[in-house]
Each structure stands twice: as C-alpha cells, then as structure tokens.
Amino acid sequence: MGLVQIRQLRAIALDLALLAGHLLLYPTGLRQERPPAPPPPGAAARLPMDGRAHRPVLLLHGFIDNRSVFAPLRRSLGRHGRPHIEALNYSPLLCDLRTAAALLGRHVEEVCARTGHGQVDVIGHSLGGLIARYYVQRLGGDVRVHTLVTLGTPHGGTRIAPLLSAHPLVRQMCPDSEVITELRQPAPDCRTRFIAFWSDVDQLMIPAETARIDHPDVISQNIRVNGIGHLALAVHSSVAVRIREALDAPDEAPTDASGTVSVA
C-alpha cells in the first residue's frame, strides 16, 4: 500500500471517528440559534467597534448538517478574542442555493443592525461556503462581508455530486450547474477577502483542487491542508489556528492567489 493510500485511509478513519462524535452533538444544533439578549434598560449602549479583531463572525454549516459542527471552532475563536459569534441554520428542504444565500443576506443585515458593526466575517463549511460566496459575489454581500473563509467548499463544482443528485442543492454543486457557472462570471470590484482551505485527501471534493478559489476578480488565498478529511476541516485545531490568523490579518497583508500552505 502506497503512502498516499495510507494517508487517505487515516483521513477516512479520522472523519468516521469525528462523525460518531458529531452525531451525539447533532441534536443540540437542530434549533435555530437565538440572538443575544438586548442590554437591560438604562445600560450603557455599546459603541460599534469595526476594528478587525472585533467584527462579528457568522458560521454556516454544510449540507444536511447544522451549527453543532462548529462547536470546537467556536470555542477556539471565543478563547482568542472573538466575543461575538453566531451560527445560522438553513433547512435541507431548501431547493435552491440562491434562497439560502438570500437568507444569509437578511441575517447579516440583522446582525449589523443589532451590533452596530458595518461588516462581518463569515466561515462556511462545504456547501455553506458556496452559499456565502454566492451572497458575496452575486447578491452584493461584499459590502457587508469583510473576510469569507471556506472549508472544503466545491468552488469549481465536485464530481461526487451526481452520485447524490436526487436533491436539488446537491445538483447545484456539480461542475456544470447554473450556480457554478454564475460564480465563474466576472465579479468586478468585489471587496471581500476569500480564504479557501482545501484538503489533499478530501473524499467529497473531486478533484480535491475544486475546493480552491481561482477567480481573477477576487482577492483570494488558497491554503492546502495535508492529511485531513472533509469533516475534520471544520473541527481540527491546526485549521482553527490558521482561521484565526486569517481573520486577524491586516487588510494590507499580501495574498497569493496561487500559493498553498501546509498546516498539518
């Protein structure tokens, strides 16, 4: 057995172990998260702080999942200076990714109005990253989203999707879908920073490089993760460290659209 096959088997074993643990947490994330309670009457109003360390973070899960998948990442971000973190559940019964993107847009506006911040950061796992990208690139969300981090997202479409194509959302993740075609179109003046984490052993991204962002009009960085499977991208501590670094990076930090960085 070759080294590549061994690394793939290890990644599958880790994902299966994580899946077992995630199934225990899954019921805790079924209900939509309630926004933080407003301050009591007479309390001093909190002034908006738009510095990069203080932007709210929104978490968007993948297909047939919920916000519970982000429990470890959420704790990591909270321990390192990100006090305002929210997760948005979208229904697997939705039949159009565009509908979920519009829902995300309404939630972003509500968070900005409630917190006084002009922008948010978004972290999307798998399909969640594609929904967030559609909002940013096609619905004007680049005004509100400062940085979009995607984890194992099929930016170029994945060839595994036809095997599960009974669901419309899955069909929209195919390489030749209308949604993927729209995202290939020009996006002049797109202001959002894109950080795409992709794994060399991601079992659901075929080919693995489809989780990279390669678009001439967007500011993007692709970060390669070695030996970590699809589900582990959302929970692995090494990835969490790099996510925090990406969110805290100054706006003027250079990005390399073609370079990759190994984090595991």
Short mmCIF file of C-alpha atoms in Angstrom, two decimals:
data_model
loop_
_atom_site.label_atom_id
_atom_site.label_comp_id
_atom_site.label_asym_id
_atom_site.label_seq_id
_atom_site.Cartn_x
_atom_site.Cartn_y
_atom_site.Cartn_z
CA MET A 1 0.00 0.00 0.00
CA GLY A 2 1.42 3.38 -1.01
CA LEU A 3 1.88 6.43 1.19
CA VAL A 4 -0.99 8.26 -0.47
CA GLN A 5 -3.40 5.39 0.20
CA ILE A 6 -2.27 5.20 3.84
CA ARG A 7 -2.87 8.94 4.32
CA GLN A 8 -6.29 8.63 2.70
CA LEU A 9 -7.25 5.74 4.98
CA ARG A 10 -6.10 7.69 8.03
CA ALA A 11 -8.17 10.67 6.94
CA ILE A 12 -11.23 8.45 6.44
CA ALA A 13 -10.75 6.86 9.86
CA LEU A 14 -10.47 10.29 11.49
CA ASP A 15 -13.57 11.54 9.70
CA LEU A 16 -15.53 8.46 10.79
CA ALA A 17 -14.48 8.99 14.40
CA LEU A 18 -15.44 12.66 14.19
CA LEU A 19 -18.74 11.74 12.59
CA ALA A 20 -19.57 9.45 15.50
CA GLY A 21 -18.90 12.26 17.95
CA HIS A 22 -20.75 14.77 15.82
CA LEU A 23 -23.86 12.59 15.73
CA LEU A 24 -24.02 12.89 19.52
CA LEU A 25 -23.89 16.69 19.27
CA TYR A 26 -26.17 16.95 16.24
CA PRO A 27 -29.46 17.22 18.21
CA THR A 28 -28.08 20.21 20.14
CA GLY A 29 -27.83 22.19 16.92
CA LEU A 30 -31.23 21.48 15.41
CA ARG A 31 -32.91 24.61 16.73
CA GLN A 32 -32.09 27.97 15.24
CA GLU A 33 -29.76 29.95 17.45
CA ARG A 34 -31.33 32.82 19.34
CA PRO A 35 -29.62 36.21 19.05
CA PRO A 36 -28.02 37.61 22.21
CA ALA A 37 -30.45 39.33 24.57
CA PRO A 38 -30.55 43.15 24.31
CA PRO A 39 -28.96 45.12 27.15
CA PRO A 40 -31.27 45.93 30.07
CA PRO A 41 -32.96 49.36 30.15
CA GLY A 42 -30.62 52.06 31.33
CA ALA A 43 -27.48 50.10 30.49
CA ALA A 44 -24.79 51.98 28.64
CA ALA A 45 -25.05 51.47 24.90
CA ARG A 46 -22.21 49.50 23.39
CA LEU A 47 -20.40 51.53 20.76
CA PRO A 48 -19.71 49.78 17.47
CA MET A 49 -16.14 48.65 17.05
CA ASP A 50 -15.15 47.98 13.46
CA GLY A 51 -11.55 47.04 14.16
CA ARG A 52 -10.62 43.72 12.60
CA ALA A 53 -10.43 41.91 15.97
CA HIS A 54 -14.00 42.82 16.85
CA ARG A 55 -16.09 42.02 13.77
CA PRO A 56 -18.90 39.53 14.41
CA VAL A 57 -18.31 36.05 13.00
CA LEU A 58 -21.11 34.12 11.29
CA LEU A 59 -20.83 30.34 10.87
CA LEU A 60 -22.62 28.50 8.05
CA HIS A 61 -22.74 24.68 8.04
CA GLY A 62 -22.71 22.22 5.16
CA PHE A 63 -25.37 20.04 3.54
CA ILE A 64 -27.59 18.02 5.92
CA ASP A 65 -25.74 19.42 8.92
CA ASN A 66 -26.33 22.13 11.49
CA ARG A 67 -24.48 24.62 13.65
CA SER A 68 -23.28 21.92 16.09
CA VAL A 69 -20.43 21.04 13.71
CA PHE A 70 -18.75 24.31 14.66
CA ALA A 71 -18.63 23.69 18.42
CA PRO A 72 -14.81 23.25 18.63
CA LEU A 73 -14.07 26.12 16.23
CA ARG A 74 -16.47 28.35 18.08
CA ARG A 75 -14.72 27.69 21.38
CA SER A 76 -11.35 28.36 19.77
CA LEU A 77 -12.44 31.68 18.31
CA GLY A 78 -14.07 32.73 21.57
CA ARG A 79 -10.96 31.99 23.59
CA HIS A 80 -8.89 34.16 21.27
CA GLY A 81 -10.73 37.45 21.28
CA ARG A 82 -13.83 36.85 19.16
CA PRO A 83 -16.69 37.55 21.58
CA HIS A 84 -19.49 37.83 19.00
CA ILE A 85 -20.01 34.54 17.17
CA GLU A 86 -23.31 33.38 15.70
CA ALA A 87 -24.35 30.37 13.63
CA LEU A 88 -27.12 30.25 11.07
CA ASN A 89 -29.03 27.07 10.29
CA TYR A 90 -30.62 26.65 6.88
CA SER A 91 -33.07 23.88 6.09
CA PRO A 92 -32.02 20.87 3.99
CA LEU A 93 -35.50 21.11 2.48
CA LEU A 94 -34.43 24.24 0.59
CA CYS A 95 -34.31 23.52 -3.12
CA ASP A 96 -32.22 26.45 -4.31
CA LEU A 97 -28.85 27.64 -3.06
CA ARG A 98 -29.83 31.17 -4.03
CA THR A 99 -32.64 31.10 -1.47
CA ALA A 100 -30.18 30.15 1.26
CA ALA A 101 -27.86 32.96 0.10
CA ALA A 102 -30.69 35.48 0.38
CA LEU A 103 -31.49 34.15 3.87
CA LEU A 104 -27.84 34.66 4.83
CA GLY A 105 -28.02 38.20 3.50
CA ARG A 106 -31.02 39.03 5.67
CA HIS A 107 -29.27 37.56 8.71
CA VAL A 108 -26.12 39.57 8.03
CA GLU A 109 -28.15 42.78 7.83
CA GLU A 110 -29.89 41.91 11.11
CA VAL A 111 -26.56 41.25 12.85
CA CYS A 112 -25.10 44.53 11.58
CA ALA A 113 -28.17 46.46 12.72
CA ARG A 114 -28.19 44.77 16.12
CA THR A 115 -24.47 45.14 16.85
CA GLY A 116 -23.67 48.43 15.16
CA HIS A 117 -20.94 46.86 13.05
CA GLY A 118 -20.69 47.69 9.40
CA GLN A 119 -19.17 44.35 8.42
CA VAL A 120 -18.95 40.72 9.50
CA ASP A 121 -16.68 37.77 8.82
CA VAL A 122 -18.20 34.52 7.57
CA ILE A 123 -16.89 30.96 7.88
CA GLY A 124 -18.61 28.38 5.69
CA HIS A 125 -18.07 24.62 5.67
CA SER A 126 -18.66 22.73 2.41
CA LEU A 127 -21.98 23.86 0.89
CA GLY A 128 -22.14 26.66 3.48
CA GLY A 129 -19.07 28.24 1.90
CA LEU A 130 -20.69 28.12 -1.54
CA ILE A 131 -23.85 29.76 -0.20
CA ALA A 132 -21.79 32.52 1.39
CA ARG A 133 -19.76 33.01 -1.79
CA TYR A 134 -22.96 33.36 -3.83
CA TYR A 135 -24.21 36.00 -1.40
CA VAL A 136 -20.92 37.90 -1.62
CA GLN A 137 -20.35 37.62 -5.34
CA ARG A 138 -23.87 37.70 -6.80
CA LEU A 139 -26.09 39.46 -4.23
CA GLY A 140 -23.86 42.39 -3.25
CA GLY A 141 -22.73 40.85 0.02
CA ASP A 142 -19.17 42.10 -0.45
CA VAL A 143 -20.36 45.35 1.14
CA ARG A 144 -21.05 43.52 4.40
CA VAL A 145 -18.61 40.57 4.42
CA HIS A 146 -15.04 41.58 5.14
CA THR A 147 -13.49 38.09 5.04
CA LEU A 148 -15.04 34.84 3.85
CA VAL A 149 -13.32 31.64 4.98
CA THR A 150 -14.39 28.46 3.21
CA LEU A 151 -13.60 24.92 4.37
CA GLY A 152 -13.82 22.14 1.81
CA THR A 153 -16.17 24.13 -0.43
CA PRO A 154 -16.73 22.97 -4.04
CA HIS A 155 -15.90 26.30 -5.69
CA GLY A 156 -15.39 24.62 -9.05
CA GLY A 157 -18.09 22.01 -8.51
CA THR A 158 -17.47 18.47 -7.33
CA ARG A 159 -17.89 15.34 -9.45
CA ILE A 160 -19.20 13.36 -6.50
CA ALA A 161 -22.40 15.40 -6.61
CA PRO A 162 -24.07 13.40 -9.45
CA LEU A 163 -23.94 10.32 -7.23
CA LEU A 164 -26.27 12.11 -4.79
CA SER A 165 -28.14 14.25 -7.29
CA ALA A 166 -31.63 13.44 -6.08
CA HIS A 167 -31.51 16.64 -4.03
CA PRO A 168 -31.56 19.97 -5.93
CA LEU A 169 -28.94 21.53 -3.64
CA VAL A 170 -26.57 18.67 -4.44
CA ARG A 171 -27.12 19.13 -8.18
CA GLN A 172 -26.15 22.77 -7.77
CA MET A 173 -22.72 21.63 -6.55
CA CYS A 174 -22.00 19.86 -9.85
CA PRO A 175 -19.30 21.43 -12.06
CA ASP A 176 -21.77 22.27 -14.86
CA SER A 177 -24.58 23.63 -12.66
CA GLU A 178 -26.08 27.08 -13.21
CA VAL A 179 -24.81 28.22 -9.80
CA ILE A 180 -21.19 27.23 -10.51
CA THR A 181 -21.48 28.87 -13.95
CA GLU A 182 -22.73 32.09 -12.34
CA LEU A 183 -19.81 32.11 -9.91
CA ARG A 184 -17.38 31.88 -12.83
CA GLN A 185 -18.74 35.12 -14.26
CA PRO A 186 -16.87 38.43 -13.77
CA ALA A 187 -17.11 40.00 -10.30
CA PRO A 188 -15.59 43.46 -10.78
CA ASP A 189 -14.75 45.45 -7.65
CA CYS A 190 -15.55 42.57 -5.29
CA ARG A 191 -14.26 43.78 -1.92
CA THR A 192 -14.43 40.63 0.22
CA ARG A 193 -11.25 38.72 1.05
CA PHE A 194 -11.54 34.98 0.34
CA ILE A 195 -9.56 32.36 2.25
CA ALA A 196 -10.15 28.82 0.94
CA PHE A 197 -8.95 25.81 2.91
CA TRP A 198 -8.72 22.67 0.78
CA SER A 199 -7.51 19.18 1.69
CA ASP A 200 -5.46 16.84 -0.43
CA VAL A 201 -7.48 13.88 0.93
CA ASP A 202 -10.97 15.41 0.94
CA GLN A 203 -13.19 12.49 -0.02
CA LEU A 204 -16.11 14.68 -1.16
CA MET A 205 -14.20 17.13 -3.34
CA ILE A 206 -13.43 15.51 -6.70
CA PRO A 207 -10.91 16.59 -7.72
CA ALA A 208 -9.51 17.88 -4.41
CA GLU A 209 -8.40 21.14 -6.06
CA THR A 210 -12.03 22.07 -6.75
CA ALA A 211 -12.11 23.49 -3.20
CA ARG A 212 -9.62 26.17 -4.27
CA ILE A 213 -10.79 29.60 -5.42
CA ASP A 214 -9.44 30.53 -8.81
CA HIS A 215 -11.20 33.69 -9.97
CA PRO A 216 -9.37 36.68 -11.46
CA ASP A 217 -11.64 39.29 -9.85
CA VAL A 218 -11.50 38.26 -6.20
CA ILE A 219 -8.84 38.72 -3.54
CA SER A 220 -8.14 35.16 -2.52
CA GLN A 221 -5.70 32.85 -0.80
CA ASN A 222 -5.80 29.07 -1.02
CA ILE A 223 -4.47 27.13 1.95
CA ARG A 224 -3.70 23.48 1.44
CA VAL A 225 -4.30 21.12 4.37
CA ASN A 226 -2.47 17.81 4.31
CA GLY A 227 -3.97 14.59 5.64
CA ILE A 228 -7.27 15.97 6.98
CA GLY A 229 -10.61 14.80 5.60
CA HIS A 230 -13.75 16.73 4.77
CA LEU A 231 -15.45 16.78 8.17
CA ALA A 232 -12.19 17.34 10.05
CA LEU A 233 -11.65 20.66 8.26
CA ALA A 234 -14.36 22.17 10.44
CA VAL A 235 -13.01 20.88 13.75
CA HIS A 236 -9.24 20.36 13.52
CA SER A 237 -7.18 22.55 15.85
CA SER A 238 -4.50 23.26 13.23
CA VAL A 239 -7.11 24.64 10.86
CA ALA A 240 -8.64 26.71 13.66
CA VAL A 241 -5.26 28.37 14.27
CA ARG A 242 -4.95 29.35 10.62
CA ILE A 243 -8.53 30.60 10.52
CA ARG A 244 -7.81 32.91 13.46
CA GLU A 245 -4.69 34.18 11.71
CA ALA A 246 -6.66 34.82 8.52
CA LEU A 247 -9.38 36.77 10.32
CA ASP A 248 -6.85 38.86 12.23
CA ALA A 249 -4.59 39.59 9.25
CA PRO A 250 -4.36 43.32 8.38
CA ASP A 251 -6.16 44.41 5.25
CA GLU A 252 -2.93 45.32 3.54
CA ALA A 253 -1.44 41.85 4.04
CA PRO A 254 -0.46 40.41 0.65
CA THR A 255 -2.28 37.35 -0.60
CA ASP A 256 -1.13 34.79 -3.12
CA ALA A 257 -3.96 33.50 -5.25
CA SER A 258 -1.94 30.52 -6.44
CA GLY A 259 0.12 29.61 -3.37
CA THR A 260 -0.75 26.99 -0.79
CA VAL A 261 0.34 26.47 2.80
CA SER A 262 0.52 23.14 4.63
CA VAL A 263 -0.99 23.30 8.13
CA ALA A 264 -0.97 19.64 9.16
#
